[in-house]
Every structure is written in structure tokens, then in C-alpha cells.
Amino acid sequence: MTSLKDVAALAGVSPSTVSRVINGTMHVSVATRKRVEAAIAEVNYRPNLLAQSLRLQVTKNIGLLVPEIAHPSFNLVIKYIEKSASKRGLNLLICNTENDYRREAQAIDMLLRQRINGIIFSRVSDESHVTSMSRSSNTPMVVIDRAFHNEKIPNVILDNYHAGVLAAKHLLACGCTRIATITGSFKIGLSRERYQGFRDTIEKSGLECDPALVHEGEFSFENGVAGVKEFLTKGLKFDGLWGQNDLIAAGAIATLMRNGIKVPHDVAVMGMDDVQFAAMYYPTITTIAQPYQQLCEKAVDYIDKLTNEECIDPFQVRLKPSLVVRESTQKENNLF
Amino acid sequence: MTSLKDVAALAGVSPSTVSRVINGTMHVSVATRKRVEAAIAEVNYRPNLLAQSLRLQVTKNIGLLVPEIAHPSFNLVIKYIEKSASKRGLNLLICNTENDYRREAQAIDMLLRQRINGIIFSRVSDESHVTSMSRSSNTPMVVIDRAFHNEKIPNVILDNYHAGVLAAKHLLACGCTRIATITGSFKIGLSRERYQGFRDTIEKSGLECDPALVHEGEFSFENGVAGVKEFLTKGLKFDGLWGQNDLIAAGAIATLMRNGIKVPHDVAVMGMDDVQFAAMYYPTITTIAQPYQQLCEKAVDYIDKLTNEECIDPFQVRLKPSLVVRESTQKENNLF
DNA sequence: TTGAAAGCGCTAACAC
DNA sequence: GTGTTAGCGCTTTCAA
């Protein structure tokens, strides 16, 4: 591959002059500039970013770690991180951790060897682990989507308590009086927070929050199915249901319908995240939207700021979710 | 950041010895090896891949270009390419082209500057364009998901004609006699091929393929909606429908149901791709599955082979799709 | 078995 | 305004 030296030889100038033309770092006389540009075009010269990064001690690459690439919400995270990064001329290296802390460690190590500019963690698997990796390097890091307490690593998260509040308020406004919920694992803080906001709001309204109508499990379609099956098997009645993400909600809706229970006519169901298929389901799914775009934009912004050694303030951003009303909770417009 | 030189100084050996220990390229006496290893551990040394790549003239990174990250099928492509790449110790740089040939050109240029090891194109936007870029470099490239005629760039594609055959056969086997289809743009070869296989099969069975029951558009949910609306507005009757991808099928199902037409009872509907939500829809969607995993594995394998200057054979791989039967075409097990 | 030295392609101080 | 030179961190001959 042609190098800067080749271009210089062709144009009859020194390598530094070519460098100056390319980077516009200093004034170069018009005549030589023309000659250099002609030479560059002639040999189709492409600067070697490896050499440049080595010399400058900076790269234009950032790393993104997600637990699972083909998951509708991480999918959106990837999309928006890429968008924000590319807007700033940064390139994205994607790593799938598969929720395995060993793969996570490997990925971080690889990224640090690449001397990338920053790492964004979506849903870190093991806090102490990332912490120890971060200690041995001063590469900018940001954690999104999960509260993370570390004096070096800022986080951009969602106000999950508020998400629970919004969900409960909406179901109450729909006239529901026996409200069920299917949650993610309570080992994960955000599941607990969502549930807390949800429960507090229902109880504040004067209704009780029946523990039997709470099903804890994973953030998956299958868990939505399992939750509804459990409620039905126990013969429990309910007229509203919140799944802590849209996958759960979809599983719940499908299972209710399969059992002859109509959504929203008999049970109003809502989800959370506002992933793409929420608007494509039948019925379309009412949901608590995460501001993914803002969240990702902020994360990349923080990497940028840390790179330039600007200070991060606030150190933990907590974004607000919002309600998106669709068919699955609109009892008045009965679909069936 | 600590360099090889620092480690060498600490261990009291020369840089070359440290290099030899790390890479295992030559025999090093046990005593010095121990000392070097201790030094490496002590300072938490991480080799600089930038320097190494510059020296060795190879990187361990590959690039993947997709037209849209947050699309259920490209999502699967990203997932499986990452999987195959990471199995081979390769890292993945993702670029979103947004179907814009200018962004595509920019992305290719950036990747070539990074001196990445290979580029995988999913659905190239403009053939001649990629071709010209490829001419000026000898970086391994592979095109997937779209037939591409270039003597330097192999492709891994799907037998789209056969997909159409399978879809038609299945709907015929379901007892459908008036079969509609909603296709992607006929400007794209694969839409035409799918339709051709579909049509040939229907006609071979003795039925006619009514041109009024063909709706051409995009590979989107909205096009599924639009297609069914068109058929219904025209007062056309049909008892089977194939959407050329699962998004179209979902849009069609939702629209039929909204109009009181039951799926699969009144109309059997099927899609294509077998994206994740196909198994989560209500009803679950019968579909023609693309072997994404195989396709991606092959693509990465080809990059690997080209890197090692092995020969590629066959130059164009055409994989077979397969039928996945779910509820949306099972008339006998009426869901409603 | 180990070290010295050159060089991958680039940039930036320093000269002129 | 332009050239010379050193060096980013690594590997690899070549010598010892």
C-alpha cells in the first residue's frame, strides 16, 4: 500500500510537507500543495491510521459492550451509539459479552490493547470486575442502563422508579383495579426500582398490590408467557398487567389471547422500552419508552468529554422515561 | 501507558526478549522468562496492538457494512458475523450505511485507512461504487445477501428463487386457491427472484397468479399494511398471502385482523427470514427461514481465506432457505 | 540464548 | 515555506 513517503517522492517534496497538506497543520505554498494533491489523487493514497494513531497516541475508535446483540433493546442501543459516534467521527467496535464476565474481561482487554478512545458498557455483568479493569487504565469509560458506583466511571441511566410510577398511573387511569406485573429478576436493581415505583403508586391510590399478582423472572418473551400461565393456573383475576419490558408484555398478550382473554377488552397490558415491534404487534403495545437516543448521545458525549479531560457533570445522569399509549390498554376502543 | 521497553527495563532484559516471551517466537531460558513474566504482571502490561499491527502489516479487525442496524434481519447478521469473527479472534467494526452510497463510500474509506483485514458488505447499495473502491485496494471483501458480479469479490447469498418455491408450495399445501403476495421492490433482484419462484410454482399447480394480487413496495411493516389495504379496497378475495419478509407479513396480519379477517382461519399468511419476533407474534408467523448463521460463518471464513491467500471455491455460495411452519398458516388448528 | 539496530508510516519539533 | 530528524511501540534480522 502506498505510503506518505511514496507520495512525497512522486510530488518531489518531503514527507512532512505531504503531512502538512493532508492535515492542514501549516501553510504550504499553493504550487506545492497542488503538486502534492495531484500526487495523492494519482496513487489513491490513504493515510495509515495505525501509524497516525501510534504517533499521536489517540485513536478514533470506541468500544461498545452489550450482553446480547440480537436483543430488541440493545439493538437500539447499538444503533444510537453508532449514530452519535459517527457524528463525531468515531468508529464503533462491538463486543458481545453474552452476560459472561469472562468474555467481558476479554473484550475489555482487547479494546485496551487496541488503545481505543473509550468504552461504553451497556448492562455490565459484574461490577467489581469492570472496576478492577478500569483501575489499571485511564481509558474513558461510561456505564449506561445500570446504576454503577465508581468514582472514575460516570453513568447514564434511566429513572426506573419513575417508569414504575408512569406505568401504574396509566393502568389506574384506564380504570384497572386488580393489577398484575411481570418483572425482571429482582437481583437486578432496575427491576426492583421499577417495581417499587409501580407498587408505591398503586398503594397510594388506595388499592392493594397483591403479591400473588407479581411474577419475577427474566426480561424475556418466555417469562411473559410463564407469568400469565402462573396467574391463570392459580385462578387469579386481574384487569391490568405491566410487563417490565416489551418482550414480557408480548408474551403476556399472546398467552392471554390464547386463553380466550381479550386484550385490551378484558385485561389492559402494557410493556416497557418501546422497542420496534411494540408498534407492530397486534394489538399495538402501550409502553413506557426509554429515551434511547438521548441516552446514547449522552454516553458518547461523556466519552468525548473524558477524552478531552473536560469534567463530567453531573456524574450520573438519570433520564426520564415517557408514556406511549397504544391499543393494548385502550379499553374503550375495543379491537375485537 | 507502559510499553514493552518499560517491561524490559524492569526485568533487566532487552525489548526483543520481552517480545519473544510474549509471542513465544523463540526459546527463552526459563530464568529470564520467569523474570519477564513477573515484570509483565507487575506493571499490568498490555501490548499495543497499533504498534504491532503497524509492524506486522496485519490487523485483527474486520468491518461490516449494513444498510440499517436496527432492522430485525440485519440485527441477526450483525450477531452472527460477530460470533464467527470472535471465534477466530477477529474484532468487528460496524458501519451503518443508511442505504446511502456516499456514507457507504466514506465507511469503506475509513476501514481501508484503518488497514482492517477485510470488509463484509450486507446489501451493497451501489454495485459499481464498491467495485471501484475495491479496485484501488486488495483488502479482502465479501458481499452477502445480494448477488454481486465482480471477479475479485465473492458472494454468499440465498437461493431466493427456491424461497419463493417453498412459500408457494406451503400455501398450496394449506389448500389456498387465491394467493396474494406483497413483495419488496422489483428493482432489487432478490425480490424478483423470490416472486419468480413463487409464481412459477403456483402456475405449475394449475392455478393462475392474478397480477392484481401482487403488491410491490418496500421490505417494511408499513408495506404489509399498504398491500392488504390495497387488496381490500379493490374488493379482492384471497385465502393465502406471502409477504417477502416477516415485517411485511406482520403488517399484513395486523391489517387483516383489524378488518375482521381472521388469520389463519380466513387467510393463511406467511413471511420470510425467520426473524426473532416471528415466533413471538400472535399468531406466530410461518416463514421461510434464512440460514443466517451459516451465511455469516461462510462470509467470515472467506475473509479468512482471502487473507491467507487461499483460493475461494465456490466463488459464489448459494444457500438454501427452509420452511418453518407456525400458526399463521395452520387453518385446521383455528386459533379463534 | 540474548542484545543491538533497523524500520513499519506517521507527525512535530527544530532547523534553515 | 520546506526539509531533516527523532520517535510513537513493536518485531525481526543479524551478530555476538
XYZ file of C-alpha atoms (C1' of nucleotides) in Angstrom:
704
model
C 0.000 0.000 0.000
C 1.259 3.421 -0.880
C 2.681 5.447 1.948
C 3.217 9.087 2.612
C 6.805 8.660 1.511
C 5.743 7.442 -1.920
C 3.500 10.435 -2.348
C 6.338 12.720 -1.275
C 8.722 11.152 -3.769
C 6.176 11.464 -6.555
C 5.484 15.107 -5.762
C 9.163 15.845 -5.264
C 8.709 17.131 -1.722
C 9.487 15.889 1.771
C 7.175 13.625 3.741
C 6.451 16.402 6.226
C 5.131 18.628 3.501
C 2.716 15.952 2.412
C 1.640 15.512 6.009
C 1.078 19.231 6.282
C -1.048 19.291 3.170
C -3.176 16.414 4.380
C -3.689 17.720 7.878
C -3.721 21.391 7.057
C -1.479 21.992 10.036
C 0.666 24.678 8.435
C 0.720 26.938 5.477
C 2.020 25.359 2.320
C 2.549 27.329 -0.854
C -0.177 26.936 -3.403
C 2.144 25.497 -6.016
C 3.461 22.671 -3.849
C 0.024 21.999 -2.405
C -1.298 21.453 -5.919
C 1.516 19.107 -6.759
C 1.006 17.140 -3.571
C -2.732 16.903 -4.068
C -2.190 15.682 -7.593
C 0.199 13.016 -6.356
C -2.235 11.907 -3.658
C -5.000 11.560 -6.198
C -2.748 9.800 -8.675
C -1.721 6.972 -6.398
C -5.017 6.949 -4.487
C -3.220 7.493 -1.237
C -4.958 6.577 2.019
C -3.205 7.623 5.231
C -2.422 4.751 7.549
C -4.490 5.359 10.663
C -2.473 2.769 12.542
C 0.687 4.800 12.130
C -1.080 8.034 12.770
C -2.700 6.752 15.948
C 0.570 5.319 17.151
C 2.301 8.596 16.634
C -0.484 10.771 18.024
C -1.364 8.395 20.837
C -5.041 8.675 20.075
C -7.453 6.626 18.031
C -10.844 7.453 16.652
C -12.358 4.182 17.809
C -14.603 3.456 20.722
C -15.811 0.120 22.057
C -19.334 -0.886 22.971
C -20.037 -3.895 25.152
C -23.518 -5.359 25.131
C -24.722 -8.562 26.781
C -26.591 -9.650 23.666
C -26.512 -8.141 20.193
C -29.755 -9.525 18.841
C -31.991 -8.220 21.580
C -34.501 -5.579 20.556
C -33.414 -3.051 23.141
C -29.643 -3.482 22.833
C -30.273 -3.306 19.155
C -31.490 0.236 19.637
C -28.545 0.985 21.890
C -26.160 -0.171 19.179
C -27.982 1.868 16.582
C -27.928 5.101 18.530
C -24.401 4.714 19.863
C -23.230 4.196 16.303
C -25.159 7.249 15.213
C -23.728 9.504 17.913
C -20.248 8.130 17.417
C -20.235 8.527 13.680
C -21.493 12.100 14.041
C -18.277 12.780 15.962
C -16.108 10.871 13.523
C -15.702 7.964 15.904
C -15.859 4.354 14.822
C -17.512 1.598 16.742
C -16.117 -1.739 17.830
C -18.909 -4.004 19.032
C -18.372 -6.774 21.555
C -20.953 -9.282 22.666
C -20.387 -10.322 26.263
C -23.190 -12.866 26.376
C -23.607 -11.926 30.014
C -20.404 -13.792 30.747
C -17.953 -11.911 32.904
C -15.027 -13.770 31.369
C -15.963 -12.724 27.870
C -16.476 -9.248 29.198
C -12.973 -9.180 30.663
C -11.502 -10.485 27.415
C -13.317 -7.843 25.428
C -12.145 -5.027 27.677
C -8.594 -6.301 27.478
C -8.725 -6.439 23.699
C -10.140 -2.930 23.488
C -7.444 -1.559 25.772
C -4.781 -3.226 23.654
C -6.293 -1.529 20.643
C -5.807 1.710 22.564
C -9.360 2.701 21.789
C -10.594 6.030 22.917
C -13.287 4.913 25.279
C -15.560 2.086 26.296
C -19.302 2.159 26.753
C -20.779 -0.619 28.841
C -24.389 -1.485 28.464
C -25.552 -3.533 31.430
C -22.227 -4.527 32.959
C -22.252 -8.097 34.134
C -20.102 -7.836 37.197
C -19.383 -4.561 38.835
C -16.233 -5.354 40.746
C -14.727 -6.816 37.650
C -15.044 -3.791 35.402
C -13.886 -1.719 38.305
C -10.629 -3.616 38.554
C -10.021 -3.364 34.818
C -10.700 0.333 34.927
C -8.185 0.863 37.700
C -5.323 -0.372 35.570
C -6.051 2.021 32.729
C -7.262 5.541 32.362
C -9.275 4.948 29.240
C -12.566 6.818 29.418
C -15.439 4.545 30.346
C -19.163 5.070 30.714
C -21.792 2.704 32.006
C -25.293 3.012 30.641
C -28.519 1.354 31.583
C -27.459 0.349 35.075
C -26.523 2.257 38.181
C -22.849 1.766 38.845
C -20.929 3.206 41.699
C -17.359 4.033 40.838
C -15.594 7.295 41.242
C -13.963 7.046 37.809
C -16.863 5.794 35.699
C -19.857 8.033 35.102
C -23.233 6.551 34.263
C -26.185 7.454 32.162
C -29.258 5.683 33.374
C -33.000 5.749 33.390
C -35.208 6.821 36.238
C -36.603 3.359 36.699
C -38.661 4.266 39.731
C -40.447 6.850 37.639
C -41.065 4.271 34.930
C -42.972 2.221 37.504
C -44.913 5.278 38.552
C -45.927 6.082 34.993
C -46.990 2.517 34.308
C -49.137 2.287 37.412
C -50.708 5.689 36.843
C -51.680 4.784 33.321
C -53.252 1.471 34.288
C -55.126 3.172 37.116
C -56.330 5.848 34.695
C -57.573 3.050 32.459
C -59.813 2.012 35.303
C -57.925 -1.142 36.293
C -58.455 -2.254 39.867
C -56.608 -5.585 40.053
C -53.220 -5.010 38.525
C -50.632 -7.713 37.915
C -46.980 -7.278 36.981
C -44.305 -9.474 35.480
C -40.835 -8.289 36.357
C -37.197 -8.928 35.567
C -35.002 -10.545 38.163
C -35.015 -8.741 41.493
C -31.308 -9.410 41.668
C -31.034 -6.604 39.143
C -31.522 -3.201 40.760
C -33.560 -1.762 37.943
C -36.221 -4.456 38.257
C -36.604 -3.641 41.919
C -36.766 0.087 41.275
C -39.360 -0.265 38.574
C -41.429 -2.443 40.839
C -41.076 -0.065 43.760
C -42.377 2.899 41.790
C -45.183 0.771 40.456
C -46.205 -0.563 43.826
C -45.947 2.749 45.655
C -48.211 4.368 43.102
C -50.840 1.672 43.244
C -50.903 1.706 47.007
C -51.060 5.474 47.096
C -54.228 5.236 45.052
C -55.857 3.210 47.805
C -55.662 -0.140 46.018
C -53.655 -3.028 47.339
C -50.797 -4.603 45.424
C -51.438 -8.320 45.714
C -48.103 -10.182 45.997
C -49.681 -13.119 44.199
C -50.040 -10.928 41.123
C -46.292 -10.321 40.919
C -44.264 -12.726 38.815
C -40.489 -12.345 38.864
C -38.257 -13.814 36.179
C -36.228 -12.799 33.155
C -36.649 -9.966 30.703
C -37.877 -12.350 28.036
C -40.930 -13.256 25.991
C -40.932 -16.654 27.678
C -41.188 -15.039 31.060
C -44.242 -13.107 29.921
C -45.766 -16.409 28.910
C -44.777 -18.062 32.186
C -46.113 -15.206 34.278
C -49.570 -15.235 32.742
C -49.712 -19.009 32.883
C -48.952 -18.867 36.583
C -51.662 -16.313 37.268
C -54.221 -18.261 35.264
C -53.306 -21.593 36.817
C -53.832 -20.108 40.232
C -57.216 -18.845 39.112
C -56.320 -15.235 39.839
C -58.339 -12.443 38.292
C -56.831 -9.201 37.058
C -57.765 -6.448 34.640
C -54.409 -4.770 34.152
C -50.866 -6.018 33.650
C -47.461 -4.395 33.322
C -44.576 -6.307 31.858
C -41.254 -4.699 32.738
C -40.203 -4.811 29.128
C -41.921 -5.196 25.787
C -40.832 -8.795 25.343
C -42.588 -9.714 28.565
C -45.652 -7.751 27.504
C -45.770 -9.531 24.136
C -45.512 -12.922 25.838
C -48.276 -11.927 28.216
C -50.577 -10.680 25.467
C -50.086 -13.767 23.345
C -50.762 -16.047 26.301
C -53.855 -14.170 27.420
C -55.301 -14.272 23.911
C -54.525 -17.940 23.558
C -56.602 -18.472 26.670
C -59.527 -16.533 25.342
C -58.826 -13.438 27.415
C -59.026 -10.378 25.239
C -56.501 -7.581 25.306
C -57.354 -4.782 25.983
C -61.047 -5.652 26.490
C -60.566 -7.990 29.446
C -57.066 -7.050 30.506
C -55.124 -3.889 29.680
C -51.480 -4.812 29.092
C -48.502 -2.553 28.836
C -44.776 -3.028 28.435
C -41.628 -1.006 28.673
C -38.778 0.179 26.393
C -40.717 0.968 23.243
C -38.748 -1.352 21.051
C -39.596 -1.505 17.384
C -42.066 -4.349 17.441
C -44.204 -2.668 20.130
C -45.807 -0.605 17.386
C -46.140 -3.635 15.120
C -47.816 -6.051 17.482
C -51.484 -6.763 17.248
C -52.711 -5.056 19.312
C -50.027 -2.381 19.312
C -48.422 -2.264 22.733
C -48.730 0.644 25.148
C -45.347 1.125 26.724
C -43.007 3.195 28.846
C -40.480 4.494 26.349
C -36.809 4.693 27.162
C -35.123 7.731 25.620
C -32.511 5.566 23.933
C -31.328 8.230 21.580
C -30.684 10.751 24.343
C -29.126 8.087 26.500
C -26.657 7.048 23.815
C -25.915 10.586 22.782
C -25.055 11.442 26.363
C -22.841 8.384 26.742
C -20.793 9.241 23.669
C -20.681 12.837 24.749
C -19.203 11.764 28.069
C -16.559 9.657 26.350
C -15.697 12.700 24.286
C -15.509 14.931 27.347
C -13.369 12.457 29.266
C -11.055 12.168 26.270
C -10.539 15.899 26.300
C -10.190 15.834 30.048
C -13.168 18.045 30.490
C -15.125 17.451 33.629
C -18.264 15.395 33.747
C -21.248 16.977 35.380
C -23.445 15.500 36.578
C -21.511 12.331 37.085
C -24.679 10.298 36.988
C -27.403 11.370 34.572
C -30.828 9.970 35.231
C -33.125 10.362 32.247
C -36.890 10.347 32.370
C -38.971 7.701 30.631
C -42.262 8.620 28.976
C -45.606 7.014 28.357
C -46.597 5.925 24.863
C -50.241 4.986 24.678
C -51.255 2.413 22.109
C -54.040 -0.095 21.648
C -53.185 -2.677 24.294
C -54.588 -0.508 27.075
C -57.368 1.325 25.258
C -60.415 -0.470 26.595
C -62.880 1.991 25.068
C -61.762 1.315 21.502
C -62.382 -2.368 21.730
C -60.477 -4.036 18.959
C -62.480 -7.184 18.810
C 0.744 3.525 29.248
C 3.514 1.048 29.937
C 5.399 -0.171 26.928
C 7.477 -3.165 26.127
C 10.546 -1.101 26.864
C 9.390 -0.428 30.401
C 8.844 -4.107 30.970
C 12.293 -4.856 29.562
C 13.947 -2.304 31.830
C 12.118 -3.683 34.848
C 13.116 -7.244 34.041
C 16.639 -6.215 33.142
C 16.484 -7.644 29.630
C 16.239 -6.251 26.126
C 12.944 -5.366 24.450
C 13.400 -8.174 21.975
C 13.498 -10.717 24.759
C 10.237 -9.464 26.167
C 8.714 -9.645 22.711
C 9.922 -13.224 22.400
C 8.398 -14.185 25.718
C 5.051 -12.656 24.826
C 4.816 -14.141 21.389
C 6.587 -17.399 22.102
C 8.511 -16.933 18.886
C 11.815 -18.258 20.169
C 13.216 -20.190 23.034
C 13.980 -18.101 26.078
C 15.716 -19.543 29.109
C 13.402 -20.430 31.950
C 15.031 -17.993 34.330
C 14.664 -14.928 32.129
C 11.177 -15.954 31.089
C 10.123 -16.021 34.725
C 11.582 -12.589 35.320
C 9.900 -11.157 32.260
C 6.568 -12.678 33.155
C 6.818 -11.256 36.640
C 7.563 -7.823 35.229
C 4.634 -8.033 32.836
C 2.286 -8.930 35.646
C 3.701 -6.273 37.922
C 3.060 -3.353 35.622
C -0.057 -4.869 34.077
C 1.447 -4.631 30.638
C -0.852 -4.663 27.620
C 0.843 -4.873 24.222
C -0.013 -2.003 21.901
C -1.877 -3.572 19.019
C -1.484 -0.402 16.994
C 2.293 -0.740 17.033
C 2.120 -4.448 16.491
C -0.235 -4.110 13.534
C 1.897 -1.387 12.028
C 4.971 -3.532 12.294
C 3.337 -6.739 11.145
C 1.159 -5.098 8.496
C -1.897 -7.001 9.641
C -4.742 -6.217 11.972
C -7.250 -8.431 13.669
C -10.184 -6.223 12.765
C -12.816 -6.634 10.124
C -15.520 -4.235 9.018
C -19.201 -4.920 8.498
C -21.392 -2.597 6.476
C -25.134 -2.819 6.901
C -27.798 -0.542 5.473
C -29.619 -0.284 8.802
C -28.510 -1.523 12.196
C -31.870 -1.677 13.926
C -33.569 -3.901 11.412
C -34.528 -7.350 12.631
C -32.702 -9.201 9.896
C -29.510 -7.147 9.810
C -29.590 -7.487 13.520
C -29.165 -11.215 13.079
C -26.445 -10.646 10.507
C -24.540 -8.476 12.984
C -24.981 -11.050 15.704
C -23.710 -13.973 13.679
C -20.880 -12.105 11.992
C -19.701 -11.023 15.424
C -19.942 -14.591 16.619
C -17.955 -16.042 13.738
C -15.413 -13.256 13.891
C -14.818 -13.513 17.601
C -14.392 -17.269 17.281
C -11.434 -16.501 15.021
C -10.068 -13.768 17.253
C -11.260 -11.045 14.915
C -12.894 -7.853 16.099
C -15.799 -6.175 14.435
C -16.161 -2.590 13.281
C -19.775 -1.834 12.445
C -20.797 0.808 9.942
C -24.317 1.909 9.162
C -24.681 2.985 5.556
C -28.325 4.025 5.790
C -28.648 2.907 2.198
C -26.717 5.968 1.175
C -23.915 5.317 -1.266
C -21.986 8.332 -0.003
C -21.981 7.083 3.541
C -21.026 3.685 2.208
C -18.047 5.141 0.379
C -16.975 7.040 3.476
C -17.211 3.924 5.593
C -15.146 1.862 3.165
C -12.542 4.589 3.003
C -12.323 4.746 6.790
C -11.995 0.986 7.053
C -9.238 0.901 4.478
C -7.379 3.635 6.338
C -7.644 1.507 9.439
C -5.962 -1.213 7.405
C -8.603 -3.673 8.521
C -8.334 -7.221 7.446
C -11.482 -7.474 5.413
C -14.866 -5.980 4.725
C -18.216 -7.728 4.661
C -20.978 -5.955 2.811
C -24.539 -6.767 3.586
C -26.785 -5.493 0.789
C -24.448 -3.185 -1.049
C -26.187 -0.045 -2.136
C -24.464 0.564 -5.426
C -22.509 -2.079 -7.221
C -20.265 -0.005 -9.405
C -19.279 2.057 -6.443
C -17.986 -0.740 -4.257
C -16.338 -2.144 -7.307
C -14.303 0.991 -7.859
C -13.269 1.131 -4.224
C -12.246 -2.493 -4.341
C -10.060 -1.916 -7.357
C -7.849 0.532 -5.529
C -7.131 -1.857 -2.678
C -6.578 -5.530 -2.258
C -8.312 -5.830 1.063
C -10.426 -8.980 1.174
C -14.111 -8.236 0.610
C -17.221 -10.374 0.636
C -20.747 -9.444 -0.320
C -23.594 -11.225 1.389
C -27.302 -11.202 0.820
C -27.157 -9.906 -2.714
C -25.806 -11.280 -5.944
C -22.829 -9.246 -6.988
C -20.786 -9.767 -10.068
C -17.153 -8.902 -9.602
C -14.173 -11.065 -10.289
C -12.484 -10.034 -7.019
C -15.388 -10.119 -4.581
C -17.000 -13.448 -3.740
C -20.575 -13.582 -2.512
C -22.598 -15.641 -0.136
C -26.252 -15.433 -0.965
C -29.563 -17.153 -0.580
C -31.388 -19.151 -3.194
C -34.199 -16.663 -3.426
C -35.960 -18.459 -6.235
C -36.189 -21.522 -4.049
C -37.600 -19.399 -1.216
C -40.463 -18.453 -3.498
C -40.966 -22.083 -4.437
C -41.143 -23.165 -0.805
C -43.581 -20.416 0.100
C -45.934 -21.218 -2.757
C -45.773 -24.942 -2.123
C -46.665 -24.477 1.505
C -49.642 -22.224 0.804
C -50.859 -24.626 -1.856
C -50.487 -27.489 0.609
C -52.607 -25.484 3.042
C -55.373 -25.592 0.472
C -55.168 -21.985 -0.625
C -56.516 -21.286 -4.095
C -56.357 -17.500 -4.392
C -52.927 -16.495 -3.267
C -51.717 -12.917 -2.854
C -48.181 -11.682 -2.334
C -46.601 -8.493 -1.065
C -43.068 -8.065 -2.334
C -40.027 -5.864 -1.910
C -39.060 -3.528 -4.703
C -38.640 -5.234 -8.057
C -35.634 -3.006 -8.616
C -33.887 -5.339 -6.208
C -33.011 -8.633 -7.819
C -33.880 -10.770 -4.857
C -37.473 -9.526 -4.820
C -37.845 -10.525 -8.432
C -36.275 -13.919 -7.888
C -38.477 -14.681 -4.905
C -41.524 -13.684 -6.888
C -40.460 -15.720 -9.876
C -40.112 -18.904 -7.853
C -43.399 -18.195 -6.182
C -45.261 -17.545 -9.384
C -43.769 -20.443 -11.319
C -44.808 -22.826 -8.575
C -48.349 -21.559 -8.367
C -48.809 -21.717 -12.114
C -47.279 -25.151 -12.270
C -50.001 -26.296 -9.893
C -52.641 -25.232 -12.395
C -53.752 -22.096 -10.557
C -53.370 -18.668 -12.012
C -51.311 -15.966 -10.387
C -53.548 -12.908 -10.503
C -51.434 -9.779 -11.104
C -53.937 -7.778 -9.074
C -52.973 -9.837 -6.049
C -49.334 -8.748 -6.243
C -48.345 -5.644 -4.314
C -44.817 -4.336 -4.762
C -43.174 -1.960 -2.293
C -40.595 -1.892 0.469
C -39.465 -4.578 2.878
C -41.351 -2.910 5.720
C -44.230 -3.396 8.108
C -45.917 -0.393 6.530
C -45.796 -2.023 3.136
C -47.546 -5.073 4.553
C -50.253 -2.760 5.797
C -50.443 -0.923 2.476
C -50.610 -4.127 0.460
C -53.537 -5.577 2.355
C -55.351 -2.250 2.328
C -54.994 -2.135 -1.424
C -56.359 -5.636 -1.881
C -59.292 -4.958 0.433
C -60.100 -1.609 -1.131
C -60.258 -3.257 -4.515
C -62.628 -5.821 -3.048
C -60.316 -8.698 -3.967
C -60.743 -12.060 -2.296
C -57.819 -14.261 -1.303
C -57.193 -17.075 1.118
C -53.394 -17.115 1.224
C -50.737 -14.428 1.364
C -46.954 -14.388 1.283
C -45.052 -11.372 2.487
C -41.465 -11.373 1.207
C -40.200 -10.731 4.694
C -41.542 -11.067 8.204
C -42.113 -7.345 8.627
C -44.433 -7.365 5.634
C -46.187 -10.456 6.962
C -46.726 -8.824 10.364
C -48.152 -5.711 8.754
C -50.443 -7.864 6.638
C -51.657 -9.933 9.577
C -52.344 -6.880 11.733
C -54.262 -5.219 8.912
C -56.314 -8.281 8.077
C -57.269 -8.734 11.724
C -58.171 -5.096 12.071
C -60.576 -5.598 9.228
C -62.206 -8.594 10.816
C -60.436 -11.103 8.606
C -59.037 -13.896 10.710
C -55.556 -15.305 10.305
C -55.152 -18.178 9.649
C -58.877 -19.036 9.555
C -59.802 -16.808 6.629
C -56.381 -16.146 5.179
C -53.180 -18.115 5.712
C -50.263 -15.675 5.922
C -46.580 -16.402 5.800
C -43.409 -14.335 5.832
C -39.730 -14.765 5.216
C -36.445 -14.522 7.124
C -37.487 -16.011 10.447
C -36.511 -13.010 12.487
C -36.932 -13.152 16.221
C -40.400 -11.696 16.509
C -41.861 -14.191 14.028
C -42.102 -16.693 16.865
C -43.487 -14.070 19.225
C -46.293 -12.685 17.123
C -49.869 -13.638 17.751
C -50.435 -15.751 15.799
C -46.862 -16.993 15.432
C -45.739 -16.473 11.861
C -44.994 -19.280 9.420
C -41.926 -18.273 7.476
C -39.139 -19.155 5.077
C -36.045 -19.149 7.249
C -32.757 -17.734 6.046
C -29.739 -19.669 7.323
C -28.184 -16.531 8.789
C -25.701 -18.356 10.930
C -24.304 -20.397 8.042
C -24.309 -17.370 5.794
C -22.288 -15.289 8.232
C -19.941 -18.103 9.098
C -19.177 -18.570 5.427
C -18.606 -14.876 4.891
C -16.082 -14.647 7.714
C -14.496 -17.854 6.526
C -13.998 -16.310 3.096
C -12.401 -13.204 4.584
C -10.069 -15.503 6.454
C -9.229 -17.488 3.337
C -8.630 -14.379 1.266
C -6.376 -13.018 3.990
C -4.269 -16.137 3.823
C -4.400 -16.007 0.059
C -6.117 -19.342 -0.123
C -8.455 -19.761 -3.023
C -12.170 -19.300 -2.737
C -14.303 -22.075 -4.078
C -17.044 -21.756 -4.983
C -16.788 -18.068 -5.635
C -20.491 -17.649 -5.146
C -22.205 -19.748 -2.482
C -25.940 -20.037 -2.738
C -27.510 -21.317 0.465
C -30.909 -22.953 0.743
C -33.757 -21.458 2.744
C -36.118 -23.684 4.719
C -39.745 -23.698 5.736
C -40.732 -23.083 9.345
C -44.383 -23.834 9.942
C -46.143 -21.887 12.675
C -49.701 -20.846 13.480
C -50.347 -18.239 10.831
C -50.941 -20.861 8.154
C -52.428 -23.684 10.205
C -56.061 -23.436 9.240
C -57.035 -26.668 10.927
C -55.968 -25.533 14.398
C -58.140 -22.485 14.354
C -56.880 -20.107 16.966
C -60.015 -18.133 17.412
C 20.096 -17.701 24.492
C 20.232 -12.811 24.226
C 21.034 -7.865 22.556
C 21.569 -4.108 19.107
C 19.609 -1.923 15.386
C 16.559 -1.054 11.674
C 12.128 0.062 10.192
C 6.647 -0.297 9.784
C 4.056 5.019 8.434
C 3.297 8.823 10.505
C 3.876 13.789 12.960
C 6.200 17.584 15.169
C 9.950 19.891 16.877
C 13.685 22.111 15.119
C 16.482 23.946 11.616
C 17.144 26.706 7.526
C 7.589 27.724 3.344
C 10.040 23.464 3.424
C 13.355 19.699 4.805
C 15.746 16.919 8.367
C 15.340 14.174 12.182
C 13.669 11.712 16.031
C 10.479 8.701 17.892
C 5.485 6.560 18.843
C 5.791 0.661 20.345
C 6.566 -3.122 18.263
C 9.117 -7.327 15.639
C 12.873 -9.301 13.385
C 17.004 -9.905 11.137
C 21.796 -10.080 12.260
C 25.615 -10.547 15.499
C 27.533 -11.997 19.470
